[in-house]
Tab-separated table of C-alpha atoms in Angstrom:
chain	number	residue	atom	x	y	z
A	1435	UNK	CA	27.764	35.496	112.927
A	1436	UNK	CA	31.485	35.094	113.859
A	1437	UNK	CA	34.025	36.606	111.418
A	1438	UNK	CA	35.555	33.202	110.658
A	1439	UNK	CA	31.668	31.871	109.422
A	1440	UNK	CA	31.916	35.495	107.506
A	1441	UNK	CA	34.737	34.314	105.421
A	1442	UNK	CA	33.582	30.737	105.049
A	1443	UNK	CA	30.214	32.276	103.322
A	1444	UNK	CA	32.194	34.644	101.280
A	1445	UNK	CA	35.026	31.943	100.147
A	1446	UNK	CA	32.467	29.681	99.212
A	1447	UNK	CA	30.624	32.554	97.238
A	1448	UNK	CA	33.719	33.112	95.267
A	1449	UNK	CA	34.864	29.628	94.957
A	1450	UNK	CA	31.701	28.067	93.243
A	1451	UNK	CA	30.593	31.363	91.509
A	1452	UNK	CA	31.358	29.619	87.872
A	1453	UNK	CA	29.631	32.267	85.622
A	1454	UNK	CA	29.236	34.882	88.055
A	1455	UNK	CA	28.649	35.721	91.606
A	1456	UNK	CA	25.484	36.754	91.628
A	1457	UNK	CA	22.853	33.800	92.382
A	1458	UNK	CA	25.554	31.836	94.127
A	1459	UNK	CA	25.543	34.914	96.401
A	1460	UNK	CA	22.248	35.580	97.232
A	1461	UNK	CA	21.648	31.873	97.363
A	1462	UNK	CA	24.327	31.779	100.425
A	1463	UNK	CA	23.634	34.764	101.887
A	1464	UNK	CA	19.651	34.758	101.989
A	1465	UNK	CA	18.641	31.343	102.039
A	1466	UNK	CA	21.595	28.988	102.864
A	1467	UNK	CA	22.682	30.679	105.559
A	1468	UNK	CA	19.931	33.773	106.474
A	1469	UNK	CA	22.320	36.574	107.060
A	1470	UNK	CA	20.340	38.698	105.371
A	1471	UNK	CA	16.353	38.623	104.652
A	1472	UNK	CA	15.543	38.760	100.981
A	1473	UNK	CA	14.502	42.511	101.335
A	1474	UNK	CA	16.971	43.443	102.860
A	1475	UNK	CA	19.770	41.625	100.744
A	1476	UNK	CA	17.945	42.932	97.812
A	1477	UNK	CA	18.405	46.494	98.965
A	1478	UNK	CA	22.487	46.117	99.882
A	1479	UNK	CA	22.554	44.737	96.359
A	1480	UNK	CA	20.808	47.725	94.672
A	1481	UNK	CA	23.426	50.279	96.271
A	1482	UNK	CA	26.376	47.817	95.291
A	1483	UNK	CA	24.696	48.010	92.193
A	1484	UNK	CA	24.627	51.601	91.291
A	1485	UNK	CA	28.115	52.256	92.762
A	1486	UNK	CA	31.455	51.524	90.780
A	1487	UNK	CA	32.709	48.043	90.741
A	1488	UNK	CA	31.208	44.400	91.193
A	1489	UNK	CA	27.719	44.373	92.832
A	1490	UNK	CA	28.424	41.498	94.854
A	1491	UNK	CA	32.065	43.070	95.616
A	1492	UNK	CA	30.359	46.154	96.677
A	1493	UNK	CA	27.638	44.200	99.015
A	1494	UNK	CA	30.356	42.161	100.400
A	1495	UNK	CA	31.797	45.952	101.685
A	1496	UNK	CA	28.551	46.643	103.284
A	1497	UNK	CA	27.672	43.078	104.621
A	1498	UNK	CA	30.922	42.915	105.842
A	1499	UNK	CA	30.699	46.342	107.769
A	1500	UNK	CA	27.046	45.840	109.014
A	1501	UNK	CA	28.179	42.688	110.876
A	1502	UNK	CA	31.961	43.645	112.020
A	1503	UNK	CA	33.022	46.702	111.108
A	1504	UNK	CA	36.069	47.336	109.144
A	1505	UNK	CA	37.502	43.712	109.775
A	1506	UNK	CA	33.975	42.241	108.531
A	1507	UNK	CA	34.845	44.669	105.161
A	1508	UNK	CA	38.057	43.287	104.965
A	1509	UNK	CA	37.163	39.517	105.913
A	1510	UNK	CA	34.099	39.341	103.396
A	1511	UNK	CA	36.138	40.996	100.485
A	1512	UNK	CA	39.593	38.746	100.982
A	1513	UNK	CA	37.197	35.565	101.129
A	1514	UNK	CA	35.288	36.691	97.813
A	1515	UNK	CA	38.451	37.004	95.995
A	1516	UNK	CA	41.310	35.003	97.747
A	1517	UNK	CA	40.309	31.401	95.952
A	1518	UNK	CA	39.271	32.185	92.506
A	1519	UNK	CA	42.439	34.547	92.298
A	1520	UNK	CA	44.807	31.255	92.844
A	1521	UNK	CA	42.511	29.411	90.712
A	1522	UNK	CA	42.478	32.153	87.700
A	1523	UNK	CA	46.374	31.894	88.170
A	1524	UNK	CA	47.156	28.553	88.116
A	1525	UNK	CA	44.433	28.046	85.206
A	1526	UNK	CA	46.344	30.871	83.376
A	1527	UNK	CA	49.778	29.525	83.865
A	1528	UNK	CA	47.899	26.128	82.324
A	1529	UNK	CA	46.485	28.200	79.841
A	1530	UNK	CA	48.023	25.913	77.061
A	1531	UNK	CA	46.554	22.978	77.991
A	1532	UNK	CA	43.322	23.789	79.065
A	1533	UNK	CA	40.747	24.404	77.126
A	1534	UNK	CA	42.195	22.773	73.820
A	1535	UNK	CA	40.545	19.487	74.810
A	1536	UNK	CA	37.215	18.808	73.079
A	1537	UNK	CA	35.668	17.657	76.103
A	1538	UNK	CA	36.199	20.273	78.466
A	1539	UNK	CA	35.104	22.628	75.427
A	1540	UNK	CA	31.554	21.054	75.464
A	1541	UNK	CA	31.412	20.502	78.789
A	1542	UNK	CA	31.795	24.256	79.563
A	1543	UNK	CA	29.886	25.220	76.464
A	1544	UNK	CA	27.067	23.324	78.429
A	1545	UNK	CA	27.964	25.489	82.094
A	1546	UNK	CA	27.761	28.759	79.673
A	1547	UNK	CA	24.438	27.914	79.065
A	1548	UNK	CA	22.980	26.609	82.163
A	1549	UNK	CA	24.971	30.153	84.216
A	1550	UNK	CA	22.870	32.142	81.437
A	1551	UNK	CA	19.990	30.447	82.717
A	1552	UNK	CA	21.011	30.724	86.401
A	1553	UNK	CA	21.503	34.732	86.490
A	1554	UNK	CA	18.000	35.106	84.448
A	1555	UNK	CA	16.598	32.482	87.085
A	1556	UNK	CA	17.540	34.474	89.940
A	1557	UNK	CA	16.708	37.644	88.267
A	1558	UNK	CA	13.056	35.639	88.047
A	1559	UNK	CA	12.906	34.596	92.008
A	1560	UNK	CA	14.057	37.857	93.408
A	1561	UNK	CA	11.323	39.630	91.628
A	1562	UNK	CA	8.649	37.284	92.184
A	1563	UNK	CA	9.611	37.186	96.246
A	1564	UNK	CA	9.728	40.831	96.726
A	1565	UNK	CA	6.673	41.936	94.821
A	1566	UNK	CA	7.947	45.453	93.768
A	1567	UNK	CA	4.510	47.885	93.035
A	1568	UNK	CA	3.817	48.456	89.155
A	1569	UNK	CA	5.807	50.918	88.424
A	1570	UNK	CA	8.923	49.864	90.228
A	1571	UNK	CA	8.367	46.705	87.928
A	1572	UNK	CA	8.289	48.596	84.768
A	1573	UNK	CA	11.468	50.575	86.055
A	1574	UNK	CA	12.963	47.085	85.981
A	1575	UNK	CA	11.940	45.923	82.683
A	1576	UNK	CA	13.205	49.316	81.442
A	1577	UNK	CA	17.063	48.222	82.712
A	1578	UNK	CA	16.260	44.845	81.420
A	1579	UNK	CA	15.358	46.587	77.947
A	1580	UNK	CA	18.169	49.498	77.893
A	1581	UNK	CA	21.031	47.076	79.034
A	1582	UNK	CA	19.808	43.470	76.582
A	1583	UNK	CA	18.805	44.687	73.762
A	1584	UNK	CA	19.501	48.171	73.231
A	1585	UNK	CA	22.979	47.818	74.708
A	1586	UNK	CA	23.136	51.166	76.028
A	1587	UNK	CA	26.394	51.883	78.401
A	1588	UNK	CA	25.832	51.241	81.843
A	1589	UNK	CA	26.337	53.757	83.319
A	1590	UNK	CA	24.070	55.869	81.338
A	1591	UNK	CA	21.123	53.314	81.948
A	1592	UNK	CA	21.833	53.719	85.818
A	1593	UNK	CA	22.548	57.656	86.069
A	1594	UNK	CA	18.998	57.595	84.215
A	1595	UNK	CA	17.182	54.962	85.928
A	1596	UNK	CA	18.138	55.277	89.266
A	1597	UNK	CA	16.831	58.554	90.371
A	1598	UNK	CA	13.480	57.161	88.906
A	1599	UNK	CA	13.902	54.292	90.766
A	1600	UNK	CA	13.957	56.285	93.697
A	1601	UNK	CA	12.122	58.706	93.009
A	1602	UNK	CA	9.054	56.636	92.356
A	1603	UNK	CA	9.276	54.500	95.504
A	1604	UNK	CA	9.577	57.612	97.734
A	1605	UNK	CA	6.217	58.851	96.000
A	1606	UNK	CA	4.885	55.245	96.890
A	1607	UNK	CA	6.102	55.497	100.240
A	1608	UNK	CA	4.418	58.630	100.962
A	1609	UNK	CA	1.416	57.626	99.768
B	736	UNK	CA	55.250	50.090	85.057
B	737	UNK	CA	53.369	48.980	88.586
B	738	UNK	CA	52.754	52.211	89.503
B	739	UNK	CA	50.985	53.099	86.034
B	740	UNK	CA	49.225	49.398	85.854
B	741	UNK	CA	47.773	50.390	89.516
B	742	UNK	CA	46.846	53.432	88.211
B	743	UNK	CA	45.438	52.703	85.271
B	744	UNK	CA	43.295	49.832	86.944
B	745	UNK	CA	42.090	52.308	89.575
B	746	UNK	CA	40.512	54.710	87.057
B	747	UNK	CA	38.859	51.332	85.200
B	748	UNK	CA	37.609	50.768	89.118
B	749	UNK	CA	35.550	53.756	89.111
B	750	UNK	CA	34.037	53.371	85.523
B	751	UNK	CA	33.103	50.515	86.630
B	752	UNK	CA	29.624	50.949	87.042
B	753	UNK	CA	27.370	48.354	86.783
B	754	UNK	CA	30.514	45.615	87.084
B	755	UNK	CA	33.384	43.968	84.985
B	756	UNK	CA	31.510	43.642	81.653
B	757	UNK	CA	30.178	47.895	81.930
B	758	UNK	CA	33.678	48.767	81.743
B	759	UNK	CA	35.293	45.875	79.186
B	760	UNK	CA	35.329	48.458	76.327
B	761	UNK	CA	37.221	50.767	78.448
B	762	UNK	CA	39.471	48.196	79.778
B	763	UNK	CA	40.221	47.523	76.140
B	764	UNK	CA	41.109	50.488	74.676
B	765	UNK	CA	43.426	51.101	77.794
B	766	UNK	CA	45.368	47.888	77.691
B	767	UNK	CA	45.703	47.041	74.205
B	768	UNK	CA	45.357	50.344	72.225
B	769	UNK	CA	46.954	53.095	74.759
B	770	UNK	CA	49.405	51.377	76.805
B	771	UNK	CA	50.390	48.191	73.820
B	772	UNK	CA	50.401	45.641	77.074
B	773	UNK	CA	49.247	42.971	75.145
B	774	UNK	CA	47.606	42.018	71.457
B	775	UNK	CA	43.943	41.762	70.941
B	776	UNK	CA	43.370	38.045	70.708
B	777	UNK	CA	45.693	37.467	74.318
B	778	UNK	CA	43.119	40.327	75.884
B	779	UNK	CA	39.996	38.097	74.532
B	780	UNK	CA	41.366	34.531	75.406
B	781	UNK	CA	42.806	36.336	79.160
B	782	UNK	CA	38.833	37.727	79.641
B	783	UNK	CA	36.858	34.189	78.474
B	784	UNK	CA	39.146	32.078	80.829
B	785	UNK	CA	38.162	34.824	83.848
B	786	UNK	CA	34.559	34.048	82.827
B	787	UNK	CA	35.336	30.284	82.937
B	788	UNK	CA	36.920	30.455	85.984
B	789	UNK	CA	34.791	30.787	89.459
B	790	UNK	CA	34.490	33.953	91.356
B	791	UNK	CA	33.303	37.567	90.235
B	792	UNK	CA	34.576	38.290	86.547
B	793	UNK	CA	36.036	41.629	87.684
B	794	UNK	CA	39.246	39.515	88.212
B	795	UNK	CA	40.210	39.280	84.187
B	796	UNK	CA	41.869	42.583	85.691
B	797	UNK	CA	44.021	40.332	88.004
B	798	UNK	CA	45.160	38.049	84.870
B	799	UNK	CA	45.725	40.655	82.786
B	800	UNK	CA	48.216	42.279	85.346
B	801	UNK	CA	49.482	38.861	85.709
B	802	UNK	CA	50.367	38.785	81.762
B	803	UNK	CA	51.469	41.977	81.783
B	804	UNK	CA	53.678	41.731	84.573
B	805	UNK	CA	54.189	38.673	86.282
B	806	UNK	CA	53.154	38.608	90.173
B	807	UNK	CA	53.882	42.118	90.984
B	808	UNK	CA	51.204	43.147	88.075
B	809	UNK	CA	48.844	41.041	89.727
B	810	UNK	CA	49.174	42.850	92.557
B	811	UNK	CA	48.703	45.957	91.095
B	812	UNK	CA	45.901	45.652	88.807
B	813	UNK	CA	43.646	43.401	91.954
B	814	UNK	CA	44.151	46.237	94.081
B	815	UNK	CA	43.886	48.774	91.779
B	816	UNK	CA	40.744	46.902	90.361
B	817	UNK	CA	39.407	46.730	94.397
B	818	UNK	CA	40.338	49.524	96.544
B	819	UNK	CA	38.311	52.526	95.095
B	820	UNK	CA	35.155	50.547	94.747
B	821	UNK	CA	35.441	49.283	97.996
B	822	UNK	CA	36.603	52.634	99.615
B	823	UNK	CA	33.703	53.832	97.983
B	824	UNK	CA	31.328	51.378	99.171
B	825	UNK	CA	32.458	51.679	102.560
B	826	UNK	CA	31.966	55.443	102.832
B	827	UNK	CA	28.087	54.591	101.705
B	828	UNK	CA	27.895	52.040	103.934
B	829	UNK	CA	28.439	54.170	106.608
B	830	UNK	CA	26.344	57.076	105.334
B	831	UNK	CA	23.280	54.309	105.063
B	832	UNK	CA	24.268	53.327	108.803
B	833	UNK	CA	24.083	56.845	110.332
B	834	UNK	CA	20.982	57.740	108.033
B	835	UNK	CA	18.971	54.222	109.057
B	836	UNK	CA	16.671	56.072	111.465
B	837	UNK	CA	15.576	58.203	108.323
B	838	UNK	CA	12.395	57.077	107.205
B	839	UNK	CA	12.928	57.598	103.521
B	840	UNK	CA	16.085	55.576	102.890
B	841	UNK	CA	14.746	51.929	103.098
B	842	UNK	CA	12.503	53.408	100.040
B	843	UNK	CA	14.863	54.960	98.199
B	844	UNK	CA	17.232	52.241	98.790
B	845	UNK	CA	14.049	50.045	97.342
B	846	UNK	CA	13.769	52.470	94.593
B	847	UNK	CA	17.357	51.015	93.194
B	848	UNK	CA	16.232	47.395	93.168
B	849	UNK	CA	14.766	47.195	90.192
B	850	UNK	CA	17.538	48.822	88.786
B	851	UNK	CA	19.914	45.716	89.847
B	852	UNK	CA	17.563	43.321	89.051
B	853	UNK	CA	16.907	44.743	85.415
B	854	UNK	CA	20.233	44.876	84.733
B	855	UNK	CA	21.635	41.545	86.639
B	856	UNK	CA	18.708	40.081	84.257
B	857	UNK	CA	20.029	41.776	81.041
B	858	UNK	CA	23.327	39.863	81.819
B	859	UNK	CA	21.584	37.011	81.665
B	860	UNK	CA	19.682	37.638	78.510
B	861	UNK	CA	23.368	38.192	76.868
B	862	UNK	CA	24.986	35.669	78.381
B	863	UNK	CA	22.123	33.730	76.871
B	864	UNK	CA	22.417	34.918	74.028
B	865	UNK	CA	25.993	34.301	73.549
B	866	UNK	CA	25.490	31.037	74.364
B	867	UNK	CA	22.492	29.186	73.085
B	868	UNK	CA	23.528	28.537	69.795
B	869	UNK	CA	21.119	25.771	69.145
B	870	UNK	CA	18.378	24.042	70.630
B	871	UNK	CA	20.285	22.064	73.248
B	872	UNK	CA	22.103	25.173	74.995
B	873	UNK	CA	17.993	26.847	74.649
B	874	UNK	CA	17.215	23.724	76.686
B	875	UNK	CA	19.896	23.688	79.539
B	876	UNK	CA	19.008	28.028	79.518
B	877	UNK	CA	15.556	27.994	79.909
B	878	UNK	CA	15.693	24.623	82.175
B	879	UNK	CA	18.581	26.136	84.279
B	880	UNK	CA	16.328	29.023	84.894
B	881	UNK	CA	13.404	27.659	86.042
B	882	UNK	CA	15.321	25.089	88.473
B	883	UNK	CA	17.057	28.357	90.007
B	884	UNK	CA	13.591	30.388	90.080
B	885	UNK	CA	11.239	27.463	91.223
B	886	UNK	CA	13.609	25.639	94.186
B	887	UNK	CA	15.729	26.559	96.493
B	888	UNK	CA	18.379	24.272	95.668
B	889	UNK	CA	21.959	25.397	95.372
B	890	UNK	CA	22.340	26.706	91.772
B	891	UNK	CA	25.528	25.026	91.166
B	892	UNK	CA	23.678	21.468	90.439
B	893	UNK	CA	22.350	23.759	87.202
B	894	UNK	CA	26.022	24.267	86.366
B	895	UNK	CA	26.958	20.770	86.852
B	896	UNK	CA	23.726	18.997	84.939
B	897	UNK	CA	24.535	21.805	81.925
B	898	UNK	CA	28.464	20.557	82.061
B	899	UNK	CA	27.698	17.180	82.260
B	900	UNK	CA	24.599	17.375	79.370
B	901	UNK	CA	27.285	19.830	77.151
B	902	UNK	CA	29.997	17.137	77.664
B	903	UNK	CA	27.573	14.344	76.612
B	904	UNK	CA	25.550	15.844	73.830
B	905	UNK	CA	27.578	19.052	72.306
């Protein structure tokens, strides 16, 4: 992969993201364009996860670095965020006039929806292609629990569930 | 006034765990209640057109500095918003690199997957929530969903059928 086709994948990434990154993302990376195997993106993502900062900001980082170094870092992160950022500005500047129209209030009321549906799809798929043990998958719906419903802070959820996270996979490894 | 916007948005940077909406609260009290850069209702409208608007919604930080501060505040809050994450993420980047002959990391680094996973689905479940406010939205959720999980289509035609069915029927 060239570092021009690196910022291509990452532009479009940010560019059509409309309700977050995160299943455009994976959908480019993993099955558009097979950078990455689902395991493997899966496993970037979980780091960029834990650490400060966007996940998919984070994997760009380490996608970016894997496949060109510093300039793969630097081309992955400038395409994620170079487009949207004109977009956000020009839509703020047009603040006024957007969004006051009835139709482009139910039209997006409709995207809201279906981008609800799209991160809980993708939430689905990855699960159901990787397979995770039993007690990885109940580590999972914990996070889904702790962060939906009983809207405990982030962070706490991940200093908590992360070392169980890995420490139950090591003991699953070893076994 | 840069200096303290880039400042401010680098310590939001490394709350942020978890992404933009972890650290909202945070962002909140900073902006509005500390510093007095802007009124309440400007810092909600500024964070629903970031989520409106393509691309990761860490960059309400970006329009917010742009408020606050014209160009030069957008400048300061994106890379104040970006660089310690990404510094960050680099260093453990390169610690995963020079540990990849270890045979435990792929597991551990397995072992945080169903952390993201959870999580990226308990975004969902709110965004959901936020927006199915009667039995149409349930419809374009649960149908977007199963469209994403079941093909392998590009997840934007979701977007577009839920715009187009919103516009139509909402």
């Amino acid at each position: 992969m060239r570092l021009g086709e690196l910022f291509l994948g990452y532009a479009k990434i940010g560019l059509l993201g409309f309700g977050g990154v995160a299943a455009i993302a994976r959908h480019v990376i993993v099955e558009e364009r097979k950078w990455l195997s689902e395991r493997d993106y899966a496993e970037v993502l979980g780091l960029g996860q834990v650490l400060p900062g966007p996940n998919v900001g984070n994997a760009a980082v380490m996608i970016g670095r894997r496949f060109h170094g510093f300039a793969g870092a630097v081309t992955a992160t400038a395409g994620l965020y170079s487009g949207p950022l004109a977009i956000l500005v020009l839509l703020a500047v047009f603040y006024d006039h957007f969004g006051q129209e009835p139709g482009v209030a139910s039209f997006m009321r409709g995207v809201a929806a279906a981008a609800a549906g799209m991160v809980i799809g993708m939430a689905v798929k990855m699960a159901d292609k990787l397979r995770p043990p039993i007690e990885l998958i109940g580590v999972g719906l914990l996070s889904l629990v702790a962060g939906a419903w009983l809207r405990l802070p982030l962070p706490l959820i991940v200093l908590i569930l992360a070392p169980l996270g890995i420490w139950l996979s090591l003991r699953r490894h070893a076994a | 006034m840069i200096l303290q916007l880039f400042l401010t948005f680098s310590l939001l940077s490394l709350l942020a765990i978890g992404g933009a909406n972890a650290v909202l609260p945070e962002m909140y009290r900073q902006i509005v209640e500390i510093h007095g850069w802007m009124e309440a209702a400007t810092f909600a409208q500024l964070f629903a057109l970031a989520q409106a608007a393509p691309g990761p919604n860490i960059l309400a930080a970006s329009v917010m500095g742009w408020r606050i501060a014209g160009p030069s505040g957008l400048a300061a809050a994106t890379l104040g918003m970006l660089l310690p994450a990404a510094i960050l993420a680099w260093c453990v980047a390169g610690v995963t690199q020079r540990l990849s002959r270890a045979p435990w990391l792929k597991p551990a680094q397995f072992g945080l997957v169903p952390v993201a996973i959870g999580l990226i689905a308990a975004s969902g479940v709110i965004m959901a929530e936020a927006a199915g406010t009667g039995p149409l939205p349930w419809i374009i959720i649960l149908g977007s969903a199963a469209f994403v999980w079941r093909t392998a289509f590009s997840p934007l035609w979701a977007l577009a059928a839920g715009g187009v069915l919103g516009w139509i029927l909402l």
